[in-house]
Tab-separated table of C-alpha atoms in Angstrom:
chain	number	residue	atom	x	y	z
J	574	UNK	CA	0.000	0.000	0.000
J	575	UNK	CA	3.421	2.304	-0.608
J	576	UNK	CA	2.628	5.519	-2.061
J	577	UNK	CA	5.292	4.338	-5.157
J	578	UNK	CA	3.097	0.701	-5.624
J	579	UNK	CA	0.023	2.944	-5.755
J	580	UNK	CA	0.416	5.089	-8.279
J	581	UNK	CA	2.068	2.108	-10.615
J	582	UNK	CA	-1.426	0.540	-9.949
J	583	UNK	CA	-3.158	3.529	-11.350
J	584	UNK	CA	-1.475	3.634	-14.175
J	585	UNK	CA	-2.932	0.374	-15.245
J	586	UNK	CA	-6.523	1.638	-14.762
J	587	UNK	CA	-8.003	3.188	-17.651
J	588	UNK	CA	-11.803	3.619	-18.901
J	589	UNK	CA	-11.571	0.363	-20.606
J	590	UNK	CA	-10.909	-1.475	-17.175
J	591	UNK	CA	-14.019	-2.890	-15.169
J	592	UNK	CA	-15.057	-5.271	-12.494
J	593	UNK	CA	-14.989	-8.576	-13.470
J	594	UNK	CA	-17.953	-10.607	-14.432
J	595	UNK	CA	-19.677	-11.374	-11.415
J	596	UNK	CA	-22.495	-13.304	-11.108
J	597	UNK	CA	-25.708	-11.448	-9.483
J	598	UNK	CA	-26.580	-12.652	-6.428
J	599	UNK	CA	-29.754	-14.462	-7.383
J	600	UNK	CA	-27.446	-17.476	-8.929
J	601	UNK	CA	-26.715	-18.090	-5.548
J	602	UNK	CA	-29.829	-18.159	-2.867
J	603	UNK	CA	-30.136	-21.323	-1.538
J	604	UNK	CA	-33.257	-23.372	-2.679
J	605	UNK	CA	-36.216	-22.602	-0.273
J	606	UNK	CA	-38.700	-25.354	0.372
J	607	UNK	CA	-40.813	-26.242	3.201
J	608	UNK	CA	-40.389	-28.620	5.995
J	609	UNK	CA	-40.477	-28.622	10.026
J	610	UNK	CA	-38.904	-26.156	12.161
J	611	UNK	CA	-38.674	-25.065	15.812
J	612	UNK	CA	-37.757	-22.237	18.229
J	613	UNK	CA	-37.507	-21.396	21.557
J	614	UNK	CA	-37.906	-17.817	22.836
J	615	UNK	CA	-37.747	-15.711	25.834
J	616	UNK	CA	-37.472	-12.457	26.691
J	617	UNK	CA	-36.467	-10.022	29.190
J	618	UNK	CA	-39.925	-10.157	31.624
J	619	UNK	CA	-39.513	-14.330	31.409
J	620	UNK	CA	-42.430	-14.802	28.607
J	621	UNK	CA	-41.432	-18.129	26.669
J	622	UNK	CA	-42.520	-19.716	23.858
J	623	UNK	CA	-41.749	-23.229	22.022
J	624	UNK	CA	-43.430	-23.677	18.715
J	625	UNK	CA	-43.036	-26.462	15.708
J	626	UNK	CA	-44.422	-25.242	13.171
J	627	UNK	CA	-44.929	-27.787	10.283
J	628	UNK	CA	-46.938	-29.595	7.121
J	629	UNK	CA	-45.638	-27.068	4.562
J	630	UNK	CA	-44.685	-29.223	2.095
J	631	UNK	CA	-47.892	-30.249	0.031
J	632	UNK	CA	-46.172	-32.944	-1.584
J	633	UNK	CA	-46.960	-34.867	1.401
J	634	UNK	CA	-50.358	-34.300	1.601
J	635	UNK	CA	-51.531	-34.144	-1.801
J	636	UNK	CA	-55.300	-33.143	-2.828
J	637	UNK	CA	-57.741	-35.605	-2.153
J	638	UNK	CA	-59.356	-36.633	-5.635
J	639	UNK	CA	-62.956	-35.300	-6.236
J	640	UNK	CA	-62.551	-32.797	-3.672
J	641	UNK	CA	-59.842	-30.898	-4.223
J	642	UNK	CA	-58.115	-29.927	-0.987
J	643	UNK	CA	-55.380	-31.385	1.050
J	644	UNK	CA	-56.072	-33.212	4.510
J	645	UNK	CA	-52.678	-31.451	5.837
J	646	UNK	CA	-50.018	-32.960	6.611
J	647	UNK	CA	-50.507	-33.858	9.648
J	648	UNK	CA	-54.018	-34.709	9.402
J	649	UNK	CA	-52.431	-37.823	6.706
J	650	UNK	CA	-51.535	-39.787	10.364
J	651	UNK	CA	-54.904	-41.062	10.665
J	652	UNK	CA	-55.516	-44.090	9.762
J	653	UNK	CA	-58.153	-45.446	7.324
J	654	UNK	CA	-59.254	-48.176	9.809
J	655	UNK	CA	-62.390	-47.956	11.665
J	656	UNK	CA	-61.453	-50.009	14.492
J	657	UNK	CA	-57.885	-48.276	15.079
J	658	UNK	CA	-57.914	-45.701	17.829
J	659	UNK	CA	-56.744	-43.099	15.721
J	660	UNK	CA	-59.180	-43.838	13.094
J	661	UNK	CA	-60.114	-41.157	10.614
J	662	UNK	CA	-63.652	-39.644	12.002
J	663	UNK	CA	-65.319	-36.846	12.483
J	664	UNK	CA	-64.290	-34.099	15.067
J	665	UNK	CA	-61.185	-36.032	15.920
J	666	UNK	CA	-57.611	-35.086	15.902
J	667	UNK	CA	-55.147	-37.211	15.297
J	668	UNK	CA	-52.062	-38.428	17.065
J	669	UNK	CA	-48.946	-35.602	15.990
J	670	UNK	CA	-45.425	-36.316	16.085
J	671	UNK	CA	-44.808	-32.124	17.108
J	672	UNK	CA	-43.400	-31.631	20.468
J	673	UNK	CA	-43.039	-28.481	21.680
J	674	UNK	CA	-41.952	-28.412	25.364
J	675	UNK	CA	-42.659	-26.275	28.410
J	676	UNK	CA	-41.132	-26.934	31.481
J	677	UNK	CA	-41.740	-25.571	35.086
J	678	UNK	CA	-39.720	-25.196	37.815
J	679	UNK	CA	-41.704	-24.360	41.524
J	680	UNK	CA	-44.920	-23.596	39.280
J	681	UNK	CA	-42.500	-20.826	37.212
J	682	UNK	CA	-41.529	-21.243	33.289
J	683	UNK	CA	-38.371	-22.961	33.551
J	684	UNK	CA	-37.577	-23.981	30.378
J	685	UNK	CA	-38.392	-24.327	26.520
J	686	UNK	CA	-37.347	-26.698	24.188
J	687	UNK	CA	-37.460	-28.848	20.889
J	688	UNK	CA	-37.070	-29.940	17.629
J	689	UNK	CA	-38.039	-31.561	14.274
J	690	UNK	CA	-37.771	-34.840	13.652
J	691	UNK	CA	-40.870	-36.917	12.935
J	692	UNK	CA	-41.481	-40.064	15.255
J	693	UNK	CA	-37.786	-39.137	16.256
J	694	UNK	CA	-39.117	-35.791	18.292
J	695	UNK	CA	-40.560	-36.816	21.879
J	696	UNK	CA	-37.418	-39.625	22.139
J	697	UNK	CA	-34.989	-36.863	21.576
J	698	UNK	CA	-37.039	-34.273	23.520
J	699	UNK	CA	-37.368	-36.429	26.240
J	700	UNK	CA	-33.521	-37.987	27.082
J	701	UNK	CA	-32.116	-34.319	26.624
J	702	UNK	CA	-34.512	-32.935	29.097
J	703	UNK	CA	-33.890	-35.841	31.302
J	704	UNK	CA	-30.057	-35.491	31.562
J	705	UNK	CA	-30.320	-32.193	32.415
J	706	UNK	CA	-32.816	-32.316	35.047
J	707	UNK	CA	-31.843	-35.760	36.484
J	708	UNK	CA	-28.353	-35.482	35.407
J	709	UNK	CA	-27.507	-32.452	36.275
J	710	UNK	CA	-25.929	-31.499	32.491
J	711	UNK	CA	-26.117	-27.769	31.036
J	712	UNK	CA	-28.087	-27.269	28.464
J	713	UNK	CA	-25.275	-27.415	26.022
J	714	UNK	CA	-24.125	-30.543	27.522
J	715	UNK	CA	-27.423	-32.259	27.197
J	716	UNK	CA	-27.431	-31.860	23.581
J	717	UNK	CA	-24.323	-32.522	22.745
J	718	UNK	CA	-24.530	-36.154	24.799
J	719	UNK	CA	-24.968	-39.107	22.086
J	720	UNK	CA	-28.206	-39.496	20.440
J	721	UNK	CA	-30.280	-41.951	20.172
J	722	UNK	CA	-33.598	-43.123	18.669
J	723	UNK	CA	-35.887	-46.496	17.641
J	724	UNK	CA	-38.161	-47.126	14.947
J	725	UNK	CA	-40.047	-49.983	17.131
J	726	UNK	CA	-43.477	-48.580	16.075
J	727	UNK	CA	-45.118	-47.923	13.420
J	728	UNK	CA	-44.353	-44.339	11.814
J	729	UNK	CA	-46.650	-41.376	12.000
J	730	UNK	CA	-46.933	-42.026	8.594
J	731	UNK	CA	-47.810	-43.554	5.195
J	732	UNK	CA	-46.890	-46.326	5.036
J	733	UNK	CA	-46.725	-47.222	8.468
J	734	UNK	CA	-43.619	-49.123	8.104
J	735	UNK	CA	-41.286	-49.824	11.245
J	736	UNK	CA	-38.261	-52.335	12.560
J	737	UNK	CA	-38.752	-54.431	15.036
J	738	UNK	CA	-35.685	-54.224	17.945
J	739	UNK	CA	-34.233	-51.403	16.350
J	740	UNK	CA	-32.075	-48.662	18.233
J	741	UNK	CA	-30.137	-46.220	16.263
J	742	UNK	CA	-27.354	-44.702	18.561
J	743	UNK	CA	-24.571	-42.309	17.394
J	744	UNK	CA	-21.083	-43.895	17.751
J	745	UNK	CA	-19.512	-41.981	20.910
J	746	UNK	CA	-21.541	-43.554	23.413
J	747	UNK	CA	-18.783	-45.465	25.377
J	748	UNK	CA	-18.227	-49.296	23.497
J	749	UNK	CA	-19.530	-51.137	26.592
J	750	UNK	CA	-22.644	-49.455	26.515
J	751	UNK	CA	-23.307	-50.497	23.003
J	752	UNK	CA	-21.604	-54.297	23.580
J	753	UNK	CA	-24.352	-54.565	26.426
J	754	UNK	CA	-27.056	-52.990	24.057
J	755	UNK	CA	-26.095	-55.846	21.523
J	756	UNK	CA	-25.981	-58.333	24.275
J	757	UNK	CA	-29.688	-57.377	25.371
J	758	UNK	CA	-30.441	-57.942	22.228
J	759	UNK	CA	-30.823	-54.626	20.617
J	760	UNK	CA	-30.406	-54.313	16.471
J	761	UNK	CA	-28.031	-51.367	16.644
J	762	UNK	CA	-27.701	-48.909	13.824
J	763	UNK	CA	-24.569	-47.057	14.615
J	764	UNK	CA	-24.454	-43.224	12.952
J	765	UNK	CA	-21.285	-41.296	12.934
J	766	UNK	CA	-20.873	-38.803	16.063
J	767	UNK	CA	-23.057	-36.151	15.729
J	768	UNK	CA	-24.614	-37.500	13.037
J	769	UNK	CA	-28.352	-38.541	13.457
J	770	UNK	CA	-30.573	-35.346	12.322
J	771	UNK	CA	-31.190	-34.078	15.733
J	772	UNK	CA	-32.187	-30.305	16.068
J	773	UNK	CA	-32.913	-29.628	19.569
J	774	UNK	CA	-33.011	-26.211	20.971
J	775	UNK	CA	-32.855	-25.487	24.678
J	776	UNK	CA	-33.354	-22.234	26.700
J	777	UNK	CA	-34.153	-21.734	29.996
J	778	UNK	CA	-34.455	-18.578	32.121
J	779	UNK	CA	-33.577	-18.362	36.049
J	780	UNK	CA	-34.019	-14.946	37.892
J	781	UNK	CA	-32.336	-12.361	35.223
J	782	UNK	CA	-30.087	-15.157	33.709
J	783	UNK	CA	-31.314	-16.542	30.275
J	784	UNK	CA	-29.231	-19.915	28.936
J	785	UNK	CA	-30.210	-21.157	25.203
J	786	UNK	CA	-28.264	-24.359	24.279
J	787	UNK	CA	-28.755	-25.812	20.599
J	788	UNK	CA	-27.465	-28.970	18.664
J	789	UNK	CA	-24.575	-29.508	17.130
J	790	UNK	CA	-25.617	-31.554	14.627
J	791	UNK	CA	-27.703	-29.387	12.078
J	792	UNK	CA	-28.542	-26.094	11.283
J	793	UNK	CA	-29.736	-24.613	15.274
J	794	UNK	CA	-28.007	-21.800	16.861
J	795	UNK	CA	-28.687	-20.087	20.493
J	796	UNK	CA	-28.333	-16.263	20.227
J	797	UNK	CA	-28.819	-13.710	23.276
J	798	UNK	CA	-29.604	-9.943	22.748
C-alpha cells in the first residue's frame, strides 16, 4: 500500500478497465422449500414460547381426488381403519409427532425446548430434558450427549412401516454401553458422532439469567440480545 506501488497501480486503470464478471446474487440463494422447524424464545420479563411449526410441504399431503383440498399434513396420520384408535372420524384429531416443550420449575416457566424430527421428536425431547434435570448437564451438555432413537413402532406415517428391535445410537456412546445394548439384544444402527438429524433447541431462564443451548448436529443456533 506504498505511495510508489500505488500510483504504478493507477497507471494500469483506464476507462476500458471494469469489475470482473460477477455473477448477481440471485445465482446463488439457496433453494427454499418447506419442511419442520422449531424455536424457543424468551425475553427479558420471562415470557417463553416453544413452537413447531410444520406440514408445509404439500407434496406430502396431496389433494384428495374429487374434492380438491389437502387433509394437511398432519391430518395424513390417521388411519383409514375404523377399528384403530386413531381412526379417521369426524371431530377427531389425530395423534402428531410435534413436540413443543414447556417446562416448570416451583410452578414458574423454567424452560423451553425442541425440535423436528418426525417419530424421532418426543425420544430426543425427552432424554435431553432428562439429563439435564436428572443429570444435572447444562443445556449445552445435554445436547451434545450421544443421540439416540428407535423405529419400534409404526411411523406417524404412510406407510406405516417400522423395525422391530431397532435402536439407532450415534457412535460416541462409550463401546460397553453399546456391547451390552447388543448383548440385550438390541439391532443397533450405529451413525457417525453427531450425526443422526437431531435439532434440539434449549433455553431456559432463572431470575435475570437466560441460557439457550442448541445442537450440534444441524442447522440450530442459540443467540442472546
Amino acid at each position: 500500500l506504498g505511495s510508489t506501488n500505488m500510483a504504478h497501480n493507477q497507471m494500469t486503470v483506464d476507462n476500458k478497465s471494469g469489475p470482473p464478471p460477477w455473477q448477481t446474487m440471485t445465482q446463488f440463494q439457496a433453494e427454499s422449500h418447506g419442511d419442520t422447524c422449531h424455536f424457543d424464545i424468551i425475553d427479558r420479563w420471562g415470557n417463553m414460547i416453544s413452537a413447531t411449526p410444520s406440514g408445509g410441504w404439500l407434496s406430502g399431503s396431496p389433494a384428495v381426488p374429487g374434492l380438491g383440498f389437502p387433509v394437511s399434513v398432519r391430518g395424513q396420520m390417521f388411519w383409514l381403519d375404523d377399528e384403530h384408535p386413531n381412526s379417521l372420524q369426524p371431530g377427531k384429531r389425530p395423534r402428531t409427532t410435534l413436540t413443543p416443550t414447556l417446562a416448570l420449575r416451583d410452578d414458574d416457566p423454567y424452560l423451553a425446548f425442541g425440535t423436528p424430527g418426525g417419530d424421532q421428536q418426543d425420544q430426543w425431547a425427552l432424554h435431553a430434558f432428562l439429563r439435564h434435570v436428572h443429570h444435572g448437564l447444562n443445556l449445552q451438555e445435554a445436547l451434545d450427549a450421544p443421540s439416540f432413537y428407535t423405529d419400534h413402532l409404526p411411523s406417524s406415517f404412510y406407510p406405516r412401516e417400522w423395525d422391530a428391535g431397532s435402536l439407532a445410537v450415534e457412535a460416541h456412546f462409550p463401546q460397553a454401553t453399546l456391547d451390552e445394548l447388543d448383548r440385550r439384544g438390541h439391532k443397533l444402527q450405529i451413525y457417525p458422532q453427531w450425526g443422526h438429524y437431531n435439532s434440539m433447541t434449549m433455553a431456559s431462564k432463572v431470575g435475570p439469567m437466560i441460557r439457550a443451548g442448541s445442537s450440534p448436529r444441524r442447522q440450530c443456533y442459540a443467540v442472546g440480545r
